[in-house]
Amino acid sequence: MAERRANSGLDLHLDVDLRHPRRSLERALREAIRDGRLAAESRLPPSRSLAADLGIARNTIAEAYTQLAAEGWLSARQGSGTRVADRPVQSPNPAGRPRERASRGRARRLDLRPGVPDLAAFPRAEWSSAQRQVLATASYEILGYDPRGPEPARRAVADYLARVRGVRADPDRMVLTAGFTQGLRLAAEVLVHRGHRTVGVEAYGHAIHRSVLESTGLRPHAIAVDGHGAVVDELLGSDVRAAVLTPAHQFPIGSVLGAARRQAAVRWADTCGGYLIEDDYDGEFRYDRQPVGAVQALDPERVIYAGSVSKALAPGIRVGWLVLPSSLVAGVVEAKERADGGGSVLDQLTVARLIVDGGYDRIVRRRRLGYRRRRDRLVQELGARAPGARISGIAAGLHALLELPRGTTEAQVVAAAAGRGLRLDGLGTFAAAGHDDRPAVVVGYSRPPDHAFTTALARLVAAVGTVADS
Ligand SMILES: Cc1ncc(COP(=O)(O)O)c(C=O)c1O
């Protein structure tokens, strides 16, 4: 470890390991802010002079500043340089309370609930470069109303889905939406308009999706889920004529819809004149083999395909898509017009630009590698330290199902994790009424920023271990 003193105006003592300059500089700055050595609002040295003082590349300093700004430790203002945020993530320790208590407070913020990617890794540079290009090149006409979203954006997404997910996508049968959630609502409204009263939903899934369906007037009908995905045979002979499925990676159980069931689901929809809504929320994130292609390709006139950038970029971007059977296009376009007149054209075009330039693929590849490593560590650590607990489901996605050792309840593990400053969701959180029968927790390993993942994992392993031993 090389100890370097930064002399650039501010008297700043930083321990920087020259073998890992960026990581160690970030850590040293976080510690200095946390300890109160760097007070709120104090100005940091310009990257050029700090680079000279520490003997490391200026880019490294700039990247560390950007990362810490993204995490909320620093703020960068045009003209006034980089400063410590006025209320940094972790306040200093003014009352001189023992360190131990302060660090327990910090741990309380760790979170392994599923559904959110690593937001600290949002590709700010790529996004802002794509957005600048869009602003420089978009015609003024494109900034008007189009409930479907601009044609070039639909075309870019269609080409991407065809290439990556095998979707039979045609820009004329697409509507860009505010994420999957709005796509689900628009599709449900059209189904209600066409006389549907019930909708099949997997017995495990997000309560918010069930409630979106209910709010349109549809009654959810739970379909059991097992190691081959939804038990679609349960739909045969029922009065249900539409069903929402997560075929590529059942959320949250983690199974893939088996080949025979994919065929059976499409046959069922065709026979009853109904529809499948395919929620392809994390289809690009498969780690052990090539992902299974979309069910939509089996019958584009019976499958409503839905997805979004929420996993590859961030949920806050609110860009998603529907690829529709031709019979539903007009109805969904009208529903979208009623809902909001159309999404944010600049964001839709920015996503399109990222796709066309190859940036989106690079981001997905990068994130896939990162999440795959996290999942591998999760499996290893649990295997080594919490025998009896088991990760089930395929190696894919941003979450894993952790089946608990015999005699352990999910409430005990969730409570033990909370006591260690870790938020967790039990599987029961996602179960439809009457289906909460498997003690497990759903581990959203994508959620913590990189620097917090090791601690989050250690707390998870400790929580499971303590409950199993008691
Ligand atoms: C099962 C499932 N579907 C869809 C989504 C994405 O929803 P949205 O695109 O509205 O952010 C998520 C994200 O948490 C999810 O877990």
CSV table of C-alpha atoms and ligand atoms in Angstrom, one decimal:
chain,number,residue,atom,x,y,z
A,1,MET,CA,0.0,0.0,0.0
A,2,ALA,CA,1.5,3.3,-1.0
A,3,GLU,CA,0.7,6.2,1.2
A,4,ARG,CA,0.4,9.4,-0.7
A,5,ARG,CA,-0.3,12.9,0.5
A,6,ALA,CA,-2.3,15.1,-1.8
A,7,ASN,CA,-1.0,18.6,-1.7
A,8,SER,CA,-3.5,20.2,-4.0
A,9,GLY,CA,-4.8,23.0,-1.8
A,10,LEU,CA,-6.7,20.8,0.5
A,11,ASP,CA,-4.5,18.9,3.0
A,12,LEU,CA,-5.7,15.5,2.3
A,13,HIS,CA,-4.1,12.3,3.4
A,14,LEU,CA,-5.1,9.3,1.3
A,15,ASP,CA,-3.9,5.7,1.3
A,16,VAL,CA,-3.8,4.6,-2.3
A,17,ASP,CA,-2.8,1.2,-3.4
A,18,LEU,CA,-1.1,1.8,-6.7
A,19,ARG,CA,-2.0,-1.8,-7.9
A,20,HIS,CA,-5.7,-0.9,-7.7
A,21,PRO,CA,-5.6,2.9,-7.8
A,22,ARG,CA,-9.2,3.6,-8.6
A,23,ARG,CA,-10.8,1.2,-6.1
A,24,SER,CA,-8.4,2.2,-3.3
A,25,LEU,CA,-8.9,5.9,-4.0
A,26,GLU,CA,-12.7,5.5,-3.9
A,27,ARG,CA,-12.4,3.7,-0.6
A,28,ALA,CA,-10.0,6.2,0.9
A,29,LEU,CA,-12.3,9.1,-0.1
A,30,ARG,CA,-15.4,7.3,1.3
A,31,GLU,CA,-13.5,6.8,4.6
A,32,ALA,CA,-12.3,10.4,4.8
A,33,ILE,CA,-15.9,11.6,4.3
A,34,ARG,CA,-17.4,9.1,6.7
A,35,ASP,CA,-14.8,10.0,9.4
A,36,GLY,CA,-15.5,13.7,9.0
A,37,ARG,CA,-11.9,14.4,7.8
A,38,LEU,CA,-13.5,15.7,4.6
A,39,ALA,CA,-16.4,17.9,5.7
A,40,ALA,CA,-19.6,18.5,3.9
A,41,GLU,CA,-19.3,21.0,1.1
A,42,SER,CA,-15.5,20.9,1.1
A,43,ARG,CA,-14.0,21.2,-2.3
A,44,LEU,CA,-11.9,18.4,-3.6
A,45,PRO,CA,-8.7,19.0,-5.6
A,46,PRO,CA,-9.1,19.2,-9.4
A,47,SER,CA,-8.5,15.8,-10.9
A,48,ARG,CA,-5.3,17.1,-12.7
A,49,SER,CA,-3.6,18.2,-9.5
A,50,LEU,CA,-4.7,15.2,-7.5
A,51,ALA,CA,-3.4,12.9,-10.2
A,52,ALA,CA,0.0,14.7,-10.1
A,53,ASP,CA,0.1,14.5,-6.3
A,54,LEU,CA,-0.8,10.8,-6.1
A,55,GLY,CA,1.1,9.7,-9.3
A,56,ILE,CA,-1.9,8.1,-10.9
A,57,ALA,CA,-3.7,8.8,-14.2
A,58,ARG,CA,-6.0,11.8,-14.3
A,59,ASN,CA,-8.8,9.6,-15.8
A,60,THR,CA,-8.6,7.3,-12.8
A,61,ILE,CA,-9.3,10.3,-10.5
A,62,ALA,CA,-12.1,11.5,-12.8
A,63,GLU,CA,-13.7,8.0,-12.8
A,64,ALA,CA,-13.5,7.8,-9.0
A,65,TYR,CA,-15.1,11.2,-8.6
A,66,THR,CA,-17.9,10.2,-11.0
A,67,GLN,CA,-18.5,7.0,-9.2
A,68,LEU,CA,-18.7,8.7,-5.8
A,69,ALA,CA,-21.0,11.3,-7.2
A,70,ALA,CA,-23.3,8.5,-8.4
A,71,GLU,CA,-23.3,7.0,-5.0
A,72,GLY,CA,-24.1,10.3,-3.3
A,73,TRP,CA,-20.9,11.0,-1.5
A,74,LEU,CA,-19.8,13.9,-3.8
A,75,SER,CA,-21.5,16.5,-5.9
A,76,ALA,CA,-20.1,18.0,-9.1
A,77,ARG,CA,-21.3,21.5,-10.1
A,78,GLN,CA,-20.5,23.3,-13.2
A,79,GLY,CA,-18.0,26.0,-12.4
A,80,SER,CA,-17.5,25.1,-8.8
A,81,GLY,CA,-15.7,21.7,-9.2
A,82,THR,CA,-16.2,18.6,-7.1
A,83,ARG,CA,-17.3,18.9,-3.5
A,84,VAL,CA,-18.3,16.6,-0.7
A,85,ALA,CA,-22.1,16.4,-0.8
A,86,ASP,CA,-23.8,18.6,1.7
A,87,ARG,CA,-25.4,15.6,3.3
A,88,PRO,CA,-23.2,12.7,2.2
A,89,VAL,CA,-24.6,9.2,2.2
A,90,GLN,CA,-23.2,8.4,5.7
A,91,SER,CA,-23.0,11.4,8.0
A,92,PRO,CA,-19.7,11.9,9.8
A,93,ASN,CA,-19.5,10.9,13.5
A,94,PRO,CA,-19.9,14.3,15.2
A,95,ALA,CA,-21.0,13.1,18.6
A,96,GLY,CA,-18.0,10.8,18.7
A,97,ARG,CA,-20.2,7.8,19.0
A,98,PRO,CA,-18.3,4.5,18.9
A,99,ARG,CA,-17.4,3.4,15.3
A,100,GLU,CA,-19.1,0.1,15.8
A,101,ARG,CA,-22.5,1.8,16.1
A,102,ALA,CA,-21.9,4.0,13.1
A,103,SER,CA,-21.0,1.1,11.0
A,104,ARG,CA,-24.1,-0.9,12.1
A,105,GLY,CA,-26.2,2.1,11.0
A,106,ARG,CA,-24.5,2.0,7.6
A,107,ALA,CA,-25.2,-1.7,7.1
A,108,ARG,CA,-28.9,-1.1,7.7
A,109,ARG,CA,-29.1,0.2,4.2
A,110,LEU,CA,-28.0,-3.0,2.4
A,111,ASP,CA,-30.7,-4.6,0.3
A,112,LEU,CA,-30.9,-7.9,-1.5
A,113,ARG,CA,-34.6,-7.7,-2.5
A,114,PRO,CA,-35.1,-8.6,-6.1
A,115,GLY,CA,-36.4,-6.5,-9.0
A,116,VAL,CA,-33.7,-3.8,-9.3
A,117,PRO,CA,-30.3,-3.9,-11.2
A,118,ASP,CA,-27.1,-2.3,-9.8
A,119,LEU,CA,-28.2,1.3,-10.2
A,120,ALA,CA,-24.7,2.6,-9.2
A,121,ALA,CA,-23.5,1.0,-12.4
A,122,PHE,CA,-25.9,2.9,-14.7
A,123,PRO,CA,-23.9,3.6,-17.8
A,124,ARG,CA,-24.0,7.4,-17.5
A,125,ALA,CA,-21.3,8.1,-20.1
A,126,GLU,CA,-22.8,5.9,-22.7
A,127,TRP,CA,-26.3,7.3,-22.0
A,128,SER,CA,-25.3,10.9,-22.2
A,129,SER,CA,-23.3,10.4,-25.3
A,130,ALA,CA,-26.2,8.7,-27.0
A,131,GLN,CA,-28.6,11.4,-25.8
A,132,ARG,CA,-26.4,14.2,-27.1
A,133,GLN,CA,-26.3,12.5,-30.5
A,134,VAL,CA,-30.1,12.2,-30.5
A,135,LEU,CA,-30.5,15.9,-29.7
A,136,ALA,CA,-28.0,16.8,-32.4
A,137,THR,CA,-29.7,14.7,-35.1
A,138,ALA,CA,-33.4,14.2,-34.4
A,139,SER,CA,-35.8,16.1,-36.7
A,140,TYR,CA,-38.2,18.5,-35.1
A,141,GLU,CA,-41.2,16.6,-36.5
A,142,ILE,CA,-40.3,13.6,-34.4
A,143,LEU,CA,-40.9,15.6,-31.2
A,144,GLY,CA,-44.7,15.6,-31.7
A,145,TYR,CA,-47.3,13.1,-30.5
A,146,ASP,CA,-47.1,9.5,-31.5
A,147,PRO,CA,-48.7,7.1,-29.0
A,148,ARG,CA,-46.7,4.2,-30.6
A,149,GLY,CA,-43.4,5.9,-30.2
A,150,PRO,CA,-41.2,7.2,-33.1
A,151,GLU,CA,-40.8,4.7,-35.9
A,152,PRO,CA,-37.0,4.7,-35.9
A,153,ALA,CA,-37.1,3.7,-32.2
A,154,ARG,CA,-39.6,1.0,-32.8
A,155,ARG,CA,-37.5,-0.3,-35.7
A,156,ALA,CA,-34.3,-0.4,-33.6
A,157,VAL,CA,-36.0,-2.3,-30.8
A,158,ALA,CA,-37.7,-4.7,-33.3
A,159,ASP,CA,-34.3,-5.5,-34.9
A,160,TYR,CA,-32.8,-6.0,-31.4
A,161,LEU,CA,-35.5,-8.3,-30.2
A,162,ALA,CA,-35.4,-10.3,-33.5
A,163,ARG,CA,-31.6,-10.7,-33.2
A,164,VAL,CA,-31.3,-11.3,-29.4
A,165,ARG,CA,-34.6,-13.0,-28.4
A,166,GLY,CA,-35.8,-14.5,-31.7
A,167,VAL,CA,-39.0,-12.3,-31.6
A,168,ARG,CA,-40.9,-11.9,-34.8
A,169,ALA,CA,-41.1,-8.2,-34.5
A,170,ASP,CA,-42.4,-5.7,-36.9
A,171,PRO,CA,-42.3,-1.9,-36.0
A,172,ASP,CA,-45.9,-1.6,-37.2
A,173,ARG,CA,-47.1,-4.0,-34.6
A,174,MET,CA,-45.2,-2.4,-31.8
A,175,VAL,CA,-46.0,0.2,-29.1
A,176,LEU,CA,-43.4,1.7,-26.9
A,177,THR,CA,-44.6,1.8,-23.3
A,178,ALA,CA,-43.6,3.2,-19.9
A,179,GLY,CA,-42.0,-0.2,-18.9
A,180,PHE,CA,-43.5,-3.6,-18.8
A,181,THR,CA,-46.0,-2.4,-16.1
A,182,GLN,CA,-47.7,0.0,-18.5
A,183,GLY,CA,-47.6,-2.6,-21.3
A,184,LEU,CA,-49.4,-5.1,-19.0
A,185,ARG,CA,-52.1,-2.5,-18.2
A,186,LEU,CA,-52.6,-1.5,-21.8
A,187,ALA,CA,-53.0,-5.2,-22.9
A,188,ALA,CA,-55.3,-5.9,-20.0
A,189,GLU,CA,-57.6,-2.9,-20.9
A,190,VAL,CA,-57.9,-4.2,-24.4
A,191,LEU,CA,-58.7,-7.7,-23.2
A,192,VAL,CA,-61.4,-6.4,-20.9
A,193,HIS,CA,-62.8,-4.4,-23.8
A,194,ARG,CA,-63.0,-7.6,-25.8
A,195,GLY,CA,-65.0,-9.4,-23.1
A,196,HIS,CA,-62.3,-11.1,-21.0
A,197,ARG,CA,-63.2,-11.3,-17.3
A,198,THR,CA,-60.3,-13.5,-15.9
A,199,VAL,CA,-56.6,-13.8,-16.6
A,200,GLY,CA,-54.2,-16.6,-15.7
A,201,VAL,CA,-51.2,-15.5,-13.6
A,202,GLU,CA,-48.4,-17.6,-12.3
A,203,ALA,CA,-48.9,-18.5,-8.7
A,204,TYR,CA,-45.7,-16.7,-7.8
A,205,GLY,CA,-45.0,-13.2,-9.2
A,206,HIS,CA,-45.1,-9.5,-8.4
A,207,ALA,CA,-48.2,-8.5,-6.4
A,208,ILE,CA,-48.1,-5.2,-8.3
A,209,HIS,CA,-48.7,-7.0,-11.6
A,210,ARG,CA,-51.7,-8.9,-10.1
A,211,SER,CA,-53.0,-5.6,-8.8
A,212,VAL,CA,-52.6,-3.8,-12.2
A,213,LEU,CA,-54.6,-6.6,-13.8
A,214,GLU,CA,-57.3,-6.4,-11.1
A,215,SER,CA,-57.5,-2.6,-11.5
A,216,THR,CA,-58.6,-3.1,-15.1
A,217,GLY,CA,-61.4,-5.4,-14.0
A,218,LEU,CA,-59.7,-8.8,-14.7
A,219,ARG,CA,-59.8,-11.5,-12.0
A,220,PRO,CA,-56.4,-13.2,-11.7
A,221,HIS,CA,-56.6,-17.0,-11.8
A,222,ALA,CA,-53.4,-18.5,-10.2
A,223,ILE,CA,-51.6,-21.2,-12.2
A,224,ALA,CA,-49.2,-23.5,-10.3
A,225,VAL,CA,-45.5,-23.2,-11.0
A,226,ASP,CA,-42.9,-26.0,-10.8
A,227,GLY,CA,-39.4,-26.8,-12.0
A,228,HIS,CA,-40.6,-26.5,-15.7
A,229,GLY,CA,-42.4,-23.2,-15.3
A,230,ALA,CA,-46.1,-22.6,-15.2
A,231,VAL,CA,-48.3,-25.7,-15.3
A,232,VAL,CA,-50.2,-24.6,-18.3
A,233,ASP,CA,-52.4,-27.6,-18.5
A,234,GLU,CA,-54.3,-26.0,-15.6
A,235,LEU,CA,-55.7,-23.6,-18.2
A,236,LEU,CA,-57.4,-26.3,-20.2
A,237,GLY,CA,-61.1,-26.5,-19.6
A,238,SER,CA,-61.1,-23.3,-17.6
A,239,ASP,CA,-63.0,-20.1,-18.6
A,240,VAL,CA,-59.6,-18.3,-18.8
A,241,ARG,CA,-58.6,-17.1,-22.2
A,242,ALA,CA,-55.5,-15.0,-21.5
A,243,ALA,CA,-52.5,-15.7,-19.3
A,244,VAL,CA,-49.4,-13.8,-18.3
A,245,LEU,CA,-46.2,-15.9,-18.2
A,246,THR,CA,-42.5,-15.5,-17.6
A,247,PRO,CA,-41.3,-18.3,-19.9
A,248,ALA,CA,-37.6,-17.5,-20.1
A,249,HIS,CA,-37.1,-17.3,-16.4
A,250,GLN,CA,-40.0,-17.7,-14.1
A,251,PHE,CA,-40.2,-14.9,-11.6
A,252,PRO,CA,-39.2,-15.6,-8.9
A,253,ILE,CA,-38.9,-19.4,-8.9
A,254,GLY,CA,-36.3,-19.4,-11.6
A,255,SER,CA,-37.4,-22.2,-13.9
A,256,VAL,CA,-37.7,-22.1,-17.7
A,257,LEU,CA,-41.0,-23.0,-19.3
A,258,GLY,CA,-40.3,-26.5,-20.8
A,259,ALA,CA,-40.6,-27.1,-24.5
A,260,ALA,CA,-43.7,-29.2,-24.3
A,261,ARG,CA,-45.4,-26.5,-22.1
A,262,ARG,CA,-44.5,-23.7,-24.5
A,263,GLN,CA,-46.2,-25.7,-27.3
A,264,ALA,CA,-49.2,-26.5,-25.1
A,265,ALA,CA,-49.6,-22.8,-24.1
A,266,VAL,CA,-49.6,-21.6,-27.6
A,267,ARG,CA,-52.0,-24.4,-28.7
A,268,TRP,CA,-54.3,-23.5,-25.8
A,269,ALA,CA,-54.4,-19.8,-26.8
A,270,ASP,CA,-55.1,-20.7,-30.4
A,271,THR,CA,-57.9,-23.2,-29.5
A,272,CYS,CA,-59.7,-20.8,-27.2
A,273,GLY,CA,-59.1,-17.7,-29.4
A,274,GLY,CA,-57.1,-16.2,-26.4
A,275,TYR,CA,-53.7,-14.7,-25.8
A,276,LEU,CA,-50.5,-15.2,-23.9
A,277,ILE,CA,-48.8,-12.2,-22.4
A,278,GLU,CA,-45.1,-13.0,-22.4
A,279,ASP,CA,-43.2,-11.1,-19.8
A,280,ASP,CA,-39.6,-11.3,-21.0
A,281,TYR,CA,-38.1,-9.1,-18.3
A,282,ASP,CA,-34.6,-10.6,-18.1
A,283,GLY,CA,-34.3,-12.8,-21.2
A,284,GLU,CA,-30.8,-11.5,-22.1
A,285,PHE,CA,-29.3,-12.6,-18.8
A,286,ARG,CA,-28.6,-16.3,-19.1
A,287,TYR,CA,-25.3,-17.6,-17.8
A,288,ASP,CA,-25.0,-21.3,-18.5
A,289,ARG,CA,-26.0,-21.4,-22.2
A,290,GLN,CA,-27.7,-19.5,-24.9
A,291,PRO,CA,-31.0,-18.1,-23.7
A,292,VAL,CA,-34.2,-19.9,-24.9
A,293,GLY,CA,-35.9,-17.8,-27.5
A,294,ALA,CA,-39.2,-16.0,-27.0
A,295,VAL,CA,-42.4,-18.1,-27.1
A,296,GLN,CA,-43.9,-15.3,-29.3
A,297,ALA,CA,-42.0,-16.7,-32.3
A,298,LEU,CA,-44.2,-19.8,-32.1
A,299,ASP,CA,-47.3,-17.8,-32.8
A,300,PRO,CA,-47.1,-14.0,-33.1
A,301,GLU,CA,-50.9,-13.7,-33.5
A,302,ARG,CA,-51.5,-15.3,-30.1
A,303,VAL,CA,-48.7,-13.9,-28.0
A,304,ILE,CA,-48.3,-10.4,-26.7
A,305,TYR,CA,-44.6,-10.0,-26.2
A,306,ALA,CA,-43.6,-7.4,-23.5
A,307,GLY,CA,-40.2,-6.2,-22.2
A,308,SER,CA,-38.3,-3.1,-21.1
A,309,VAL,CA,-34.9,-1.6,-20.4
A,310,SER,CA,-35.4,-1.9,-16.6
A,311,LYS,CA,-32.9,-4.7,-16.1
A,312,ALA,CA,-30.3,-3.8,-18.8
A,313,LEU,CA,-30.3,0.0,-18.0
A,314,ALA,CA,-32.5,1.1,-15.1
A,315,PRO,CA,-36.2,1.0,-14.1
A,316,GLY,CA,-36.2,4.8,-13.8
A,317,ILE,CA,-35.7,5.2,-17.6
A,318,ARG,CA,-39.3,3.8,-18.1
A,319,VAL,CA,-38.9,2.6,-21.7
A,320,GLY,CA,-40.5,-0.7,-22.6
A,321,TRP,CA,-42.3,-2.3,-25.5
A,322,LEU,CA,-45.1,-4.5,-26.7
A,323,VAL,CA,-45.0,-6.6,-29.8
A,324,LEU,CA,-48.6,-7.3,-30.6
A,325,PRO,CA,-50.8,-9.6,-32.6
A,326,SER,CA,-52.3,-7.6,-35.5
A,327,SER,CA,-55.8,-8.0,-34.0
A,328,LEU,CA,-54.8,-5.9,-30.9
A,329,VAL,CA,-52.7,-3.1,-32.4
A,330,ALA,CA,-55.4,-0.5,-32.9
A,331,GLY,CA,-56.9,-1.2,-29.4
A,332,VAL,CA,-53.5,-0.9,-27.6
A,333,VAL,CA,-52.6,2.3,-29.6
A,334,GLU,CA,-55.9,3.9,-28.5
A,335,ALA,CA,-55.3,2.8,-24.9
A,336,LYS,CA,-51.8,4.3,-24.9
A,337,GLU,CA,-53.2,7.5,-26.3
A,338,ARG,CA,-55.8,7.6,-23.5
A,339,ALA,CA,-53.1,6.8,-20.9
A,340,ASP,CA,-50.5,9.5,-21.7
A,341,GLY,CA,-50.4,10.4,-25.4
A,342,GLY,CA,-47.1,8.6,-25.8
A,343,GLY,CA,-43.8,8.2,-23.9
A,344,SER,CA,-40.7,10.4,-23.8
A,345,VAL,CA,-39.5,10.5,-27.4
A,346,LEU,CA,-36.0,11.6,-26.4
A,347,ASP,CA,-35.5,8.6,-24.0
A,348,GLN,CA,-37.0,6.2,-26.6
A,349,LEU,CA,-34.6,7.6,-29.3
A,350,THR,CA,-31.7,7.4,-26.9
A,351,VAL,CA,-32.4,3.7,-26.2
A,352,ALA,CA,-32.6,3.2,-30.0
A,353,ARG,CA,-29.3,5.0,-30.5
A,354,LEU,CA,-27.6,2.8,-28.0
A,355,ILE,CA,-29.0,-0.3,-29.7
A,356,VAL,CA,-28.0,0.8,-33.2
A,357,ASP,CA,-24.5,1.8,-32.1
A,358,GLY,CA,-23.9,-1.5,-30.3
A,359,GLY,CA,-23.6,0.3,-26.9
A,360,TYR,CA,-26.7,-1.6,-25.6
A,361,ASP,CA,-25.2,-4.9,-26.4
A,362,ARG,CA,-21.9,-3.9,-24.7
A,363,ILE,CA,-23.8,-2.8,-21.6
A,364,VAL,CA,-25.7,-6.1,-21.5
A,365,ARG,CA,-22.6,-8.1,-21.9
A,366,ARG,CA,-20.8,-6.2,-19.2
A,367,ARG,CA,-23.7,-6.5,-16.8
A,368,ARG,CA,-24.2,-10.2,-17.6
A,369,LEU,CA,-20.6,-10.9,-16.7
A,370,GLY,CA,-20.9,-8.9,-13.4
A,371,TYR,CA,-24.1,-10.6,-12.4
A,372,ARG,CA,-22.9,-14.0,-13.3
A,373,ARG,CA,-19.9,-13.5,-11.0
A,374,ARG,CA,-22.1,-12.4,-8.2
A,375,ARG,CA,-24.3,-15.4,-8.7
A,376,ASP,CA,-21.3,-17.7,-8.7
A,377,ARG,CA,-20.1,-16.2,-5.4
A,378,LEU,CA,-23.6,-16.5,-3.9
A,379,VAL,CA,-23.7,-20.2,-4.8
A,380,GLN,CA,-20.1,-20.8,-3.5
A,381,GLU,CA,-20.5,-18.9,-0.2
A,382,LEU,CA,-23.8,-20.6,0.6
A,383,GLY,CA,-22.4,-24.0,-0.4
A,384,ALA,CA,-19.4,-23.5,1.9
A,385,ARG,CA,-21.0,-21.9,4.9
A,386,ALA,CA,-24.7,-22.7,4.9
A,387,PRO,CA,-25.0,-26.3,4.0
A,388,GLY,CA,-28.6,-27.3,3.8
A,389,ALA,CA,-29.6,-24.1,2.0
A,390,ARG,CA,-29.8,-24.5,-1.8
A,391,ILE,CA,-29.9,-22.1,-4.7
A,392,SER,CA,-32.5,-23.5,-7.2
A,393,GLY,CA,-33.5,-22.5,-10.7
A,394,ILE,CA,-31.4,-21.9,-13.8
A,395,ALA,CA,-28.2,-19.8,-13.8
A,396,ALA,CA,-29.9,-16.7,-15.1
A,397,GLY,CA,-31.3,-13.3,-14.3
A,398,LEU,CA,-30.7,-10.9,-11.5
A,399,HIS,CA,-32.1,-12.9,-8.7
A,400,ALA,CA,-32.0,-16.5,-7.3
A,401,LEU,CA,-34.3,-18.6,-5.2
A,402,LEU,CA,-32.6,-19.7,-2.0
A,403,GLU,CA,-34.4,-22.7,-0.6
A,404,LEU,CA,-33.9,-22.8,3.2
A,405,PRO,CA,-32.6,-25.7,5.3
A,406,ARG,CA,-35.2,-28.0,6.7
A,407,GLY,CA,-36.9,-26.7,9.8
A,408,THR,CA,-36.1,-23.0,8.9
A,409,THR,CA,-38.8,-20.5,8.1
A,410,GLU,CA,-38.4,-17.6,5.8
A,411,ALA,CA,-39.8,-15.2,8.5
A,412,GLN,CA,-36.9,-16.3,10.7
A,413,VAL,CA,-34.3,-15.7,8.0
A,414,VAL,CA,-35.8,-12.4,7.0
A,415,ALA,CA,-35.8,-11.2,10.6
A,416,ALA,CA,-32.2,-12.5,11.2
A,417,ALA,CA,-31.1,-10.6,8.1
A,418,ALA,CA,-32.9,-7.4,9.2
A,419,GLY,CA,-31.0,-7.7,12.5
A,420,ARG,CA,-27.8,-7.6,10.5
A,421,GLY,CA,-28.9,-4.6,8.5
A,422,LEU,CA,-29.9,-6.5,5.4
A,423,ARG,CA,-33.3,-6.3,3.7
A,424,LEU,CA,-34.6,-9.5,2.2
A,425,ASP,CA,-37.9,-10.8,0.7
A,426,GLY,CA,-39.3,-14.2,1.6
A,427,LEU,CA,-40.9,-16.1,-1.3
A,428,GLY,CA,-44.2,-15.6,0.4
A,429,THR,CA,-44.1,-11.9,-0.6
A,430,PHE,CA,-44.6,-13.1,-4.2
A,431,ALA,CA,-47.2,-15.9,-3.6
A,432,ALA,CA,-50.8,-15.6,-4.7
A,433,ALA,CA,-53.3,-16.4,-2.0
A,434,GLY,CA,-53.1,-20.1,-1.0
A,435,HIS,CA,-49.8,-20.8,-2.7
A,436,ASP,CA,-47.3,-19.9,0.0
A,437,ASP,CA,-45.9,-23.4,0.6
A,438,ARG,CA,-42.1,-23.3,0.1
A,439,PRO,CA,-39.8,-21.8,2.7
A,440,ALA,CA,-37.4,-19.8,0.6
A,441,VAL,CA,-36.0,-16.3,0.1
A,442,VAL,CA,-35.6,-14.5,-3.2
A,443,VAL,CA,-32.1,-13.0,-3.4
A,444,GLY,CA,-31.8,-10.0,-5.7
A,445,TYR,CA,-28.0,-10.2,-6.0
A,446,SER,CA,-28.0,-7.5,-8.7
A,447,ARG,CA,-29.2,-4.8,-6.3
A,448,PRO,CA,-26.2,-3.7,-4.2
A,449,PRO,CA,-23.5,-1.5,-5.7
A,450,ASP,CA,-20.3,-3.5,-6.3
A,451,HIS,CA,-18.5,-2.2,-3.2
A,452,ALA,CA,-21.4,-3.4,-1.0
A,453,PHE,CA,-22.0,-6.8,-2.5
A,454,THR,CA,-19.4,-8.7,-0.4
A,455,THR,CA,-20.9,-7.3,2.9
A,456,ALA,CA,-24.4,-8.0,1.8
A,457,LEU,CA,-23.5,-11.6,0.9
A,458,ALA,CA,-21.7,-12.1,4.3
A,459,ARG,CA,-24.8,-10.9,6.1
A,460,LEU,CA,-27.0,-13.2,4.1
A,461,VAL,CA,-24.8,-16.2,4.8
A,462,ALA,CA,-24.6,-15.3,8.5
A,463,ALA,CA,-28.4,-14.8,8.7
A,464,VAL,CA,-29.1,-18.2,7.1
A,465,GLY,CA,-26.4,-19.9,9.2
A,466,THR,CA,-27.6,-18.5,12.5
A,467,VAL,CA,-31.2,-19.5,12.0
A,468,ALA,CA,-30.2,-23.0,10.8
A,469,ASP,CA,-28.0,-23.5,13.9
A,470,SER,CA,-30.6,-22.3,16.4
B,1,LIG,C1,-41.2,-10.3,-13.4
B,1,LIG,C2,-40.9,-8.9,-13.8
B,1,LIG,N1,-41.5,-8.4,-14.9
B,1,LIG,C3,-41.3,-7.1,-15.3
B,1,LIG,C4,-40.4,-6.3,-14.7
B,1,LIG,C5,-40.1,-4.9,-15.2
B,1,LIG,O1,-41.1,-4.0,-15.0
B,1,LIG,P1,-40.9,-2.6,-15.6
B,1,LIG,O2,-40.5,-2.7,-17.0
B,1,LIG,O3,-42.3,-2.0,-15.5
B,1,LIG,O4,-39.9,-1.8,-14.8
B,1,LIG,C6,-39.8,-6.7,-13.5
B,1,LIG,C7,-38.9,-5.8,-12.8
B,1,LIG,O5,-38.8,-5.9,-11.6
B,1,LIG,C8,-40.0,-8.1,-13.1
B,1,LIG,O6,-39.3,-8.5,-12.0
